[in-house]
């Protein structure tokens, strides 16, 4: 998507340059033609004068364009500085929370949930195994919430959303039947019933994933990116 937009912007710039050059040539020809008709004996001077006018306009136009670009660059740099300061303030204020989430492997846990949820959608024979793994990951998430002091109110609200969706997930009839101690026939029976609920489970876990994506607002390594 980014490369397409960049290509479109480059195409627009090329078209603008070509149009501007054609306009300049047309102006010189027209202005030179008018002046040469006024003074037929000095046609060369007429076209020279036309070119001089173009040079004057180009000088002022270049100065304006240079000032505009400099202003835009200064504005972009200022915006980057503001974003950097916001990250810095957030990370300093919530450093312990970020460190604790990192030490608990929070990002890895999020990836695991996403992996098993995607597997669930594409699986029929092992729905039971996918749901069992999802339950284990959700246990880890609940444990992290209990063990880590969440100092950011936005993150705390995200965890509350997650908790509500976990409770809804646990109320799905055959989810409670998923545990390690089932024998082969029990696993088969639960698996057959879970197949009917797997799309509902997938959507519910996807909601949890969306909430997890907002925790934390910045990771602990954000400042290393600097003003890039």
PDB file of C-alpha atoms in Angstrom:
ATOM      1  CA  UNK A   1       0.000   0.000   0.000  1.00  0.00           C
ATOM      2  CA  UNK A   2       2.802   2.427   0.917  1.00  0.00           C
ATOM      3  CA  UNK A   3       4.741   1.712  -2.301  1.00  0.00           C
ATOM      4  CA  UNK A   4       1.600   2.299  -4.390  1.00  0.00           C
ATOM      5  CA  UNK A   5       0.962   5.657  -2.722  1.00  0.00           C
ATOM      6  CA  UNK A   6       4.623   6.638  -3.161  1.00  0.00           C
ATOM      7  CA  UNK A   7       4.417   5.725  -6.852  1.00  0.00           C
ATOM      8  CA  UNK A   8       1.260   7.807  -7.277  1.00  0.00           C
ATOM      9  CA  UNK A   9       2.896  10.814  -5.594  1.00  0.00           C
ATOM     10  CA  UNK A  10       5.957  10.470  -7.838  1.00  0.00           C
ATOM     11  CA  UNK A  11       3.719  10.256 -10.912  1.00  0.00           C
ATOM     12  CA  UNK A  12       1.881  13.435  -9.833  1.00  0.00           C
ATOM     13  CA  UNK A  13       5.197  15.267  -9.365  1.00  0.00           C
ATOM     14  CA  UNK A  14       6.437  14.233 -12.822  1.00  0.00           C
ATOM     15  CA  UNK A  15       3.167  15.376 -14.394  1.00  0.00           C
ATOM     16  CA  UNK A  16       3.430  18.704 -12.545  1.00  0.00           C
ATOM     17  CA  UNK A  17       7.015  19.277 -13.758  1.00  0.00           C
ATOM     18  CA  UNK A  18       6.087  18.430 -17.363  1.00  0.00           C
ATOM     19  CA  UNK A  19       3.042  20.728 -17.220  1.00  0.00           C
ATOM     20  CA  UNK A  20       5.139  23.540 -15.725  1.00  0.00           C
ATOM     21  CA  UNK A  21       7.820  23.191 -18.421  1.00  0.00           C
ATOM     22  CA  UNK A  22       5.210  23.207 -21.185  1.00  0.00           C
ATOM     23  CA  UNK A  23       3.630  26.263 -19.600  1.00  0.00           C
ATOM     24  CA  UNK A  24       6.969  28.083 -19.499  1.00  0.00           C
ATOM     25  CA  UNK A  25       7.700  27.273 -23.139  1.00  0.00           C
ATOM     26  CA  UNK A  26       4.197  28.387 -24.150  1.00  0.00           C
ATOM     27  CA  UNK A  27       4.599  31.635 -22.184  1.00  0.00           C
ATOM     28  CA  UNK A  28       7.949  32.418 -23.822  1.00  0.00           C
ATOM     29  CA  UNK A  29       6.595  31.725 -27.303  1.00  0.00           C
ATOM     30  CA  UNK A  30       3.402  33.706 -26.742  1.00  0.00           C
ATOM     31  CA  UNK A  31       5.025  36.661 -24.969  1.00  0.00           C
ATOM     32  CA  UNK A  32       7.908  36.723 -27.465  1.00  0.00           C
ATOM     33  CA  UNK A  33       5.456  36.572 -30.368  1.00  0.00           C
ATOM     34  CA  UNK A  34       3.406  39.498 -29.004  1.00  0.00           C
ATOM     35  CA  UNK A  35       6.479  41.665 -28.379  1.00  0.00           C
ATOM     36  CA  UNK A  36       8.011  40.799 -31.753  1.00  0.00           C
ATOM     37  CA  UNK A  37       4.806  41.941 -33.475  1.00  0.00           C
ATOM     38  CA  UNK A  38       4.988  45.224 -31.584  1.00  0.00           C
ATOM     39  CA  UNK A  39       8.630  45.722 -32.613  1.00  0.00           C
ATOM     40  CA  UNK A  40       9.387  43.468 -35.622  1.00  0.00           C
ATOM     41  CA  UNK A  41      12.967  44.777 -35.894  1.00  0.00           C
ATOM     42  CA  UNK A  42      13.906  43.417 -32.444  1.00  0.00           C
ATOM     43  CA  UNK A  43      12.474  39.908 -32.395  1.00  0.00           C
ATOM     44  CA  UNK A  44      15.504  38.460 -30.587  1.00  0.00           C
ATOM     45  CA  UNK A  45      15.256  41.095 -27.860  1.00  0.00           C
ATOM     46  CA  UNK A  46      11.543  40.318 -27.524  1.00  0.00           C
ATOM     47  CA  UNK A  47      12.193  36.646 -26.817  1.00  0.00           C
ATOM     48  CA  UNK A  48      15.110  37.570 -24.526  1.00  0.00           C
ATOM     49  CA  UNK A  49      12.761  39.819 -22.572  1.00  0.00           C
ATOM     50  CA  UNK A  50      10.196  37.019 -22.327  1.00  0.00           C
ATOM     51  CA  UNK A  51      12.851  34.657 -20.987  1.00  0.00           C
ATOM     52  CA  UNK A  52      13.912  37.326 -18.475  1.00  0.00           C
ATOM     53  CA  UNK A  53      10.340  37.566 -17.186  1.00  0.00           C
ATOM     54  CA  UNK A  54      10.276  33.801 -16.758  1.00  0.00           C
ATOM     55  CA  UNK A  55      13.576  34.008 -14.861  1.00  0.00           C
ATOM     56  CA  UNK A  56      12.151  36.621 -12.481  1.00  0.00           C
ATOM     57  CA  UNK A  57       9.034  34.560 -11.794  1.00  0.00           C
ATOM     58  CA  UNK A  58      11.153  31.425 -11.394  1.00  0.00           C
ATOM     59  CA  UNK A  59      13.356  33.187  -8.830  1.00  0.00           C
ATOM     60  CA  UNK A  60      10.393  34.298  -6.727  1.00  0.00           C
ATOM     61  CA  UNK A  61       8.674  30.948  -7.236  1.00  0.00           C
ATOM     62  CA  UNK A  62      11.802  29.074  -6.182  1.00  0.00           C
ATOM     63  CA  UNK A  63      12.156  31.227  -3.075  1.00  0.00           C
ATOM     64  CA  UNK A  64       8.516  30.588  -2.161  1.00  0.00           C
ATOM     65  CA  UNK A  65       8.840  26.859  -2.814  1.00  0.00           C
ATOM     66  CA  UNK A  66      12.036  26.678  -0.760  1.00  0.00           C
ATOM     67  CA  UNK A  67      10.391  28.489   2.146  1.00  0.00           C
ATOM     68  CA  UNK A  68       7.336  26.220   1.884  1.00  0.00           C
ATOM     69  CA  UNK A  69       9.454  23.049   1.952  1.00  0.00           C
ATOM     70  CA  UNK A  70      11.523  24.363   4.859  1.00  0.00           C
ATOM     71  CA  UNK A  71       8.330  25.183   6.761  1.00  0.00           C
ATOM     72  CA  UNK A  72       6.861  21.732   6.111  1.00  0.00           C
ATOM     73  CA  UNK A  73      10.093  20.044   7.205  1.00  0.00           C
ATOM     74  CA  UNK A  74      10.171  22.098  10.393  1.00  0.00           C
ATOM     75  CA  UNK A  75       6.531  21.184  11.090  1.00  0.00           C
ATOM     76  CA  UNK A  76       7.187  17.479  10.493  1.00  0.00           C
ATOM     77  CA  UNK A  77      10.215  17.581  12.781  1.00  0.00           C
ATOM     78  CA  UNK A  78       8.170  19.317  15.469  1.00  0.00           C
ATOM     79  CA  UNK A  79       5.446  16.669  15.210  1.00  0.00           C
ATOM     80  CA  UNK A  80       8.072  13.929  15.567  1.00  0.00           C
ATOM     81  CA  UNK A  81       9.517  15.682  18.619  1.00  0.00           C
ATOM     82  CA  UNK A  82       6.061  15.912  20.208  1.00  0.00           C
ATOM     83  CA  UNK A  83       5.411  12.193  19.568  1.00  0.00           C
ATOM     84  CA  UNK A  84       8.838  11.341  20.957  1.00  0.00           C
ATOM     85  CA  UNK A  85       8.197  13.365  24.120  1.00  0.00           C
ATOM     86  CA  UNK A  86       4.818  11.653  24.580  1.00  0.00           C
ATOM     87  CA  UNK A  87       6.457   8.242  24.276  1.00  0.00           C
ATOM     88  CA  UNK A  88       9.217   9.294  26.657  1.00  0.00           C
ATOM     89  CA  UNK A  89       6.755  10.589  29.240  1.00  0.00           C
ATOM     90  CA  UNK A  90       4.589   7.461  28.971  1.00  0.00           C
ATOM     91  CA  UNK A  91       7.517   5.051  29.234  1.00  0.00           C
ATOM     92  CA  UNK A  92       9.035   6.889  32.202  1.00  0.00           C
ATOM     93  CA  UNK A  93       5.688   7.018  33.997  1.00  0.00           C
ATOM     94  CA  UNK A  94       4.812   3.364  33.386  1.00  0.00           C
ATOM     95  CA  UNK A  95       8.307   1.864  33.205  1.00  0.00           C
ATOM     96  CA  UNK A  96       7.715  -0.776  35.891  1.00  0.00           C
ATOM     97  CA  UNK A  97       4.485  -1.929  34.262  1.00  0.00           C
ATOM     98  CA  UNK A  98       6.197  -2.160  30.869  1.00  0.00           C
ATOM     99  CA  UNK A  99       9.175  -4.027  32.340  1.00  0.00           C
ATOM    100  CA  UNK A 100       6.919  -6.489  34.155  1.00  0.00           C
ATOM    101  CA  UNK A 101       4.817  -7.141  31.045  1.00  0.00           C
ATOM    102  CA  UNK A 102       7.999  -7.717  29.071  1.00  0.00           C
ATOM    103  CA  UNK A 103       9.452 -10.090  31.679  1.00  0.00           C
ATOM    104  CA  UNK A 104       6.203 -12.107  31.662  1.00  0.00           C
ATOM    105  CA  UNK A 105       6.509 -12.633  27.907  1.00  0.00           C
ATOM    106  CA  UNK A 106       3.341 -10.667  27.200  1.00  0.00           C
ATOM    107  CA  UNK A 107       4.063 -10.148  23.486  1.00  0.00           C
ATOM    108  CA  UNK A 108       4.798 -13.857  23.018  1.00  0.00           C
ATOM    109  CA  UNK A 109       1.525 -14.718  24.747  1.00  0.00           C
ATOM    110  CA  UNK A 110      -0.368 -12.429  22.366  1.00  0.00           C
ATOM    111  CA  UNK A 111       1.255 -14.160  19.404  1.00  0.00           C
ATOM    112  CA  UNK A 112       0.355 -17.581  20.800  1.00  0.00           C
ATOM    113  CA  UNK A 113      -3.293 -16.606  21.169  1.00  0.00           C
ATOM    114  CA  UNK A 114      -3.377 -15.357  17.593  1.00  0.00           C
ATOM    115  CA  UNK A 115      -1.736 -18.553  16.322  1.00  0.00           C
ATOM    116  CA  UNK A 116      -4.151 -20.928  18.052  1.00  0.00           C
ATOM    117  CA  UNK A 117      -7.192 -18.858  17.119  1.00  0.00           C
ATOM    118  CA  UNK A 118      -6.195 -18.943  13.438  1.00  0.00           C
ATOM    119  CA  UNK A 119      -5.568 -22.687  13.705  1.00  0.00           C
ATOM    120  CA  UNK A 120      -9.032 -23.081  15.194  1.00  0.00           C
ATOM    121  CA  UNK A 121     -10.665 -21.460  12.177  1.00  0.00           C
ATOM    122  CA  UNK A 122      -8.866 -23.780   9.760  1.00  0.00           C
ATOM    123  CA  UNK A 123      -9.269 -26.973  11.763  1.00  0.00           C
ATOM    124  CA  UNK A 124     -11.996 -29.596  12.116  1.00  0.00           C
ATOM    125  CA  UNK A 125     -10.161 -32.675  13.350  1.00  0.00           C
ATOM    126  CA  UNK A 126      -8.316 -30.921  16.195  1.00  0.00           C
ATOM    127  CA  UNK A 127     -10.728 -28.211  17.366  1.00  0.00           C
ATOM    128  CA  UNK A 128     -10.452 -29.713  20.845  1.00  0.00           C
ATOM    129  CA  UNK A 129      -6.653 -29.242  20.878  1.00  0.00           C
ATOM    130  CA  UNK A 130      -6.937 -25.639  19.652  1.00  0.00           C
ATOM    131  CA  UNK A 131      -9.510 -24.720  22.304  1.00  0.00           C
ATOM    132  CA  UNK A 132      -7.400 -26.401  24.991  1.00  0.00           C
ATOM    133  CA  UNK A 133      -4.382 -24.305  23.963  1.00  0.00           C
ATOM    134  CA  UNK A 134      -6.519 -21.141  23.853  1.00  0.00           C
ATOM    135  CA  UNK A 135      -7.727 -21.848  27.385  1.00  0.00           C
ATOM    136  CA  UNK A 136      -4.123 -22.198  28.567  1.00  0.00           C
ATOM    137  CA  UNK A 137      -3.135 -18.879  26.964  1.00  0.00           C
ATOM    138  CA  UNK A 138      -6.141 -17.102  28.489  1.00  0.00           C
ATOM    139  CA  UNK A 139      -5.088 -18.429  31.894  1.00  0.00           C
ATOM    140  CA  UNK A 140      -1.688 -16.836  31.390  1.00  0.00           C
ATOM    141  CA  UNK A 141      -3.296 -13.513  30.464  1.00  0.00           C
ATOM    142  CA  UNK A 142      -5.460 -13.561  33.599  1.00  0.00           C
ATOM    143  CA  UNK A 143      -2.399 -14.443  35.663  1.00  0.00           C
ATOM    144  CA  UNK A 144      -0.425 -11.517  34.224  1.00  0.00           C
ATOM    145  CA  UNK A 145      -3.254  -9.134  35.054  1.00  0.00           C
ATOM    146  CA  UNK A 146      -3.212 -10.350  38.646  1.00  0.00           C
ATOM    147  CA  UNK A 147       0.573 -10.253  39.007  1.00  0.00           C
ATOM    148  CA  UNK A 148       1.448  -7.008  37.204  1.00  0.00           C
ATOM    149  CA  UNK A 149       0.455  -3.615  38.581  1.00  0.00           C
ATOM    150  CA  UNK A 150      -1.310  -1.899  35.672  1.00  0.00           C
ATOM    151  CA  UNK A 151      -0.620   1.823  36.134  1.00  0.00           C
ATOM    152  CA  UNK A 152      -2.147   2.962  32.832  1.00  0.00           C
ATOM    153  CA  UNK A 153      -5.928   3.399  33.087  1.00  0.00           C
ATOM    154  CA  UNK A 154      -6.378   2.679  29.365  1.00  0.00           C
ATOM    155  CA  UNK A 155      -4.553  -0.640  29.715  1.00  0.00           C
ATOM    156  CA  UNK A 156      -6.593  -1.463  32.814  1.00  0.00           C
ATOM    157  CA  UNK A 157      -9.812  -0.860  30.886  1.00  0.00           C
ATOM    158  CA  UNK A 158      -8.523  -3.126  28.101  1.00  0.00           C
ATOM    159  CA  UNK A 159      -7.911  -5.881  30.651  1.00  0.00           C
ATOM    160  CA  UNK A 160     -11.461  -5.443  31.938  1.00  0.00           C
ATOM    161  CA  UNK A 161     -12.784  -5.875  28.388  1.00  0.00           C
ATOM    162  CA  UNK A 162     -10.659  -9.006  28.064  1.00  0.00           C
ATOM    163  CA  UNK A 163     -11.962 -10.405  31.345  1.00  0.00           C
ATOM    164  CA  UNK A 164     -15.580  -9.959  30.207  1.00  0.00           C
ATOM    165  CA  UNK A 165     -14.883 -11.744  26.929  1.00  0.00           C
ATOM    166  CA  UNK A 166     -13.059 -14.555  28.736  1.00  0.00           C
ATOM    167  CA  UNK A 167     -16.105 -15.029  30.958  1.00  0.00           C
ATOM    168  CA  UNK A 168     -18.323 -15.187  27.864  1.00  0.00           C
ATOM    169  CA  UNK A 169     -15.926 -17.701  26.300  1.00  0.00           C
ATOM    170  CA  UNK A 170     -16.038 -19.894  29.404  1.00  0.00           C
ATOM    171  CA  UNK A 171     -19.850 -19.944  29.298  1.00  0.00           C
ATOM    172  CA  UNK A 172     -19.892 -21.614  25.886  1.00  0.00           C
ATOM    173  CA  UNK A 173     -21.307 -25.075  26.632  1.00  0.00           C
ATOM    174  CA  UNK A 174     -18.600 -27.402  25.359  1.00  0.00           C
ATOM    175  CA  UNK A 175     -15.649 -25.170  26.266  1.00  0.00           C
ATOM    176  CA  UNK A 176     -15.935 -26.270  29.889  1.00  0.00           C
ATOM    177  CA  UNK A 177     -15.650 -29.862  28.702  1.00  0.00           C
ATOM    178  CA  UNK A 178     -12.154 -29.236  27.356  1.00  0.00           C
ATOM    179  CA  UNK A 179      -9.427 -30.364  29.776  1.00  0.00           C
ATOM    180  CA  UNK A 180      -6.319 -32.541  29.868  1.00  0.00           C
ATOM    181  CA  UNK A 181      -7.859 -35.597  31.535  1.00  0.00           C
ATOM    182  CA  UNK A 182     -10.299 -36.640  28.800  1.00  0.00           C
ATOM    183  CA  UNK A 183      -9.867 -40.050  27.226  1.00  0.00           C
ATOM    184  CA  UNK A 184      -9.929 -40.573  23.451  1.00  0.00           C
ATOM    185  CA  UNK A 185     -13.706 -41.089  23.219  1.00  0.00           C
ATOM    186  CA  UNK A 186     -14.344 -38.021  25.388  1.00  0.00           C
ATOM    187  CA  UNK A 187     -12.065 -35.884  23.239  1.00  0.00           C
ATOM    188  CA  UNK A 188     -13.840 -37.089  20.102  1.00  0.00           C
ATOM    189  CA  UNK A 189     -17.279 -36.269  21.518  1.00  0.00           C
ATOM    190  CA  UNK A 190     -16.237 -32.798  22.707  1.00  0.00           C
ATOM    191  CA  UNK A 191     -14.474 -32.127  19.400  1.00  0.00           C
ATOM    192  CA  UNK A 192     -17.618 -32.958  17.398  1.00  0.00           C
ATOM    193  CA  UNK A 193     -19.665 -30.506  19.453  1.00  0.00           C
ATOM    194  CA  UNK A 194     -17.015 -27.771  19.379  1.00  0.00           C
ATOM    195  CA  UNK A 195     -17.004 -27.797  15.574  1.00  0.00           C
ATOM    196  CA  UNK A 196     -20.452 -26.164  15.668  1.00  0.00           C
ATOM    197  CA  UNK A 197     -19.174 -23.405  17.980  1.00  0.00           C
ATOM    198  CA  UNK A 198     -15.758 -22.739  16.507  1.00  0.00           C
ATOM    199  CA  UNK A 199     -16.762 -19.639  14.508  1.00  0.00           C
ATOM    200  CA  UNK A 200     -18.365 -18.103  17.588  1.00  0.00           C
ATOM    201  CA  UNK A 201     -15.230 -18.923  19.583  1.00  0.00           C
ATOM    202  CA  UNK A 202     -13.007 -17.454  16.859  1.00  0.00           C
ATOM    203  CA  UNK A 203     -14.915 -14.140  16.833  1.00  0.00           C
ATOM    204  CA  UNK A 204     -14.824 -13.927  20.622  1.00  0.00           C
ATOM    205  CA  UNK A 205     -11.086 -14.592  20.822  1.00  0.00           C
ATOM    206  CA  UNK A 206     -10.540 -12.069  18.035  1.00  0.00           C
ATOM    207  CA  UNK A 207     -12.193  -9.443  20.260  1.00  0.00           C
ATOM    208  CA  UNK A 208      -9.731 -10.355  22.989  1.00  0.00           C
ATOM    209  CA  UNK A 209      -6.878  -9.996  20.500  1.00  0.00           C
ATOM    210  CA  UNK A 210      -8.067  -6.495  19.558  1.00  0.00           C
ATOM    211  CA  UNK A 211      -8.043  -5.506  23.232  1.00  0.00           C
ATOM    212  CA  UNK A 212      -4.586  -7.024  23.708  1.00  0.00           C
ATOM    213  CA  UNK A 213      -3.249  -4.972  20.795  1.00  0.00           C
ATOM    214  CA  UNK A 214      -3.849  -1.833  22.890  1.00  0.00           C
ATOM    215  CA  UNK A 215      -1.721  -3.104  25.790  1.00  0.00           C
ATOM    216  CA  UNK A 216       0.580  -1.310  26.311  1.00  0.00           C
ATOM    217  CA  UNK A 217       0.272   1.937  24.381  1.00  0.00           C
ATOM    218  CA  UNK A 218       4.042   1.874  23.727  1.00  0.00           C
ATOM    219  CA  UNK A 219       6.490  -0.939  24.347  1.00  0.00           C
ATOM    220  CA  UNK A 220       9.557  -0.477  26.503  1.00  0.00           C
ATOM    221  CA  UNK A 221      11.874  -0.217  23.473  1.00  0.00           C
ATOM    222  CA  UNK A 222      10.001   2.631  21.742  1.00  0.00           C
ATOM    223  CA  UNK A 223      12.532   5.332  22.693  1.00  0.00           C
ATOM    224  CA  UNK A 224      15.287   3.471  20.863  1.00  0.00           C
ATOM    225  CA  UNK A 225      13.549   4.466  17.626  1.00  0.00           C
ATOM    226  CA  UNK A 226      14.318   8.100  18.429  1.00  0.00           C
ATOM    227  CA  UNK A 227      13.032  10.683  15.970  1.00  0.00           C
ATOM    228  CA  UNK A 228      13.090   8.374  12.948  1.00  0.00           C
TER     229      UNK A 228
END
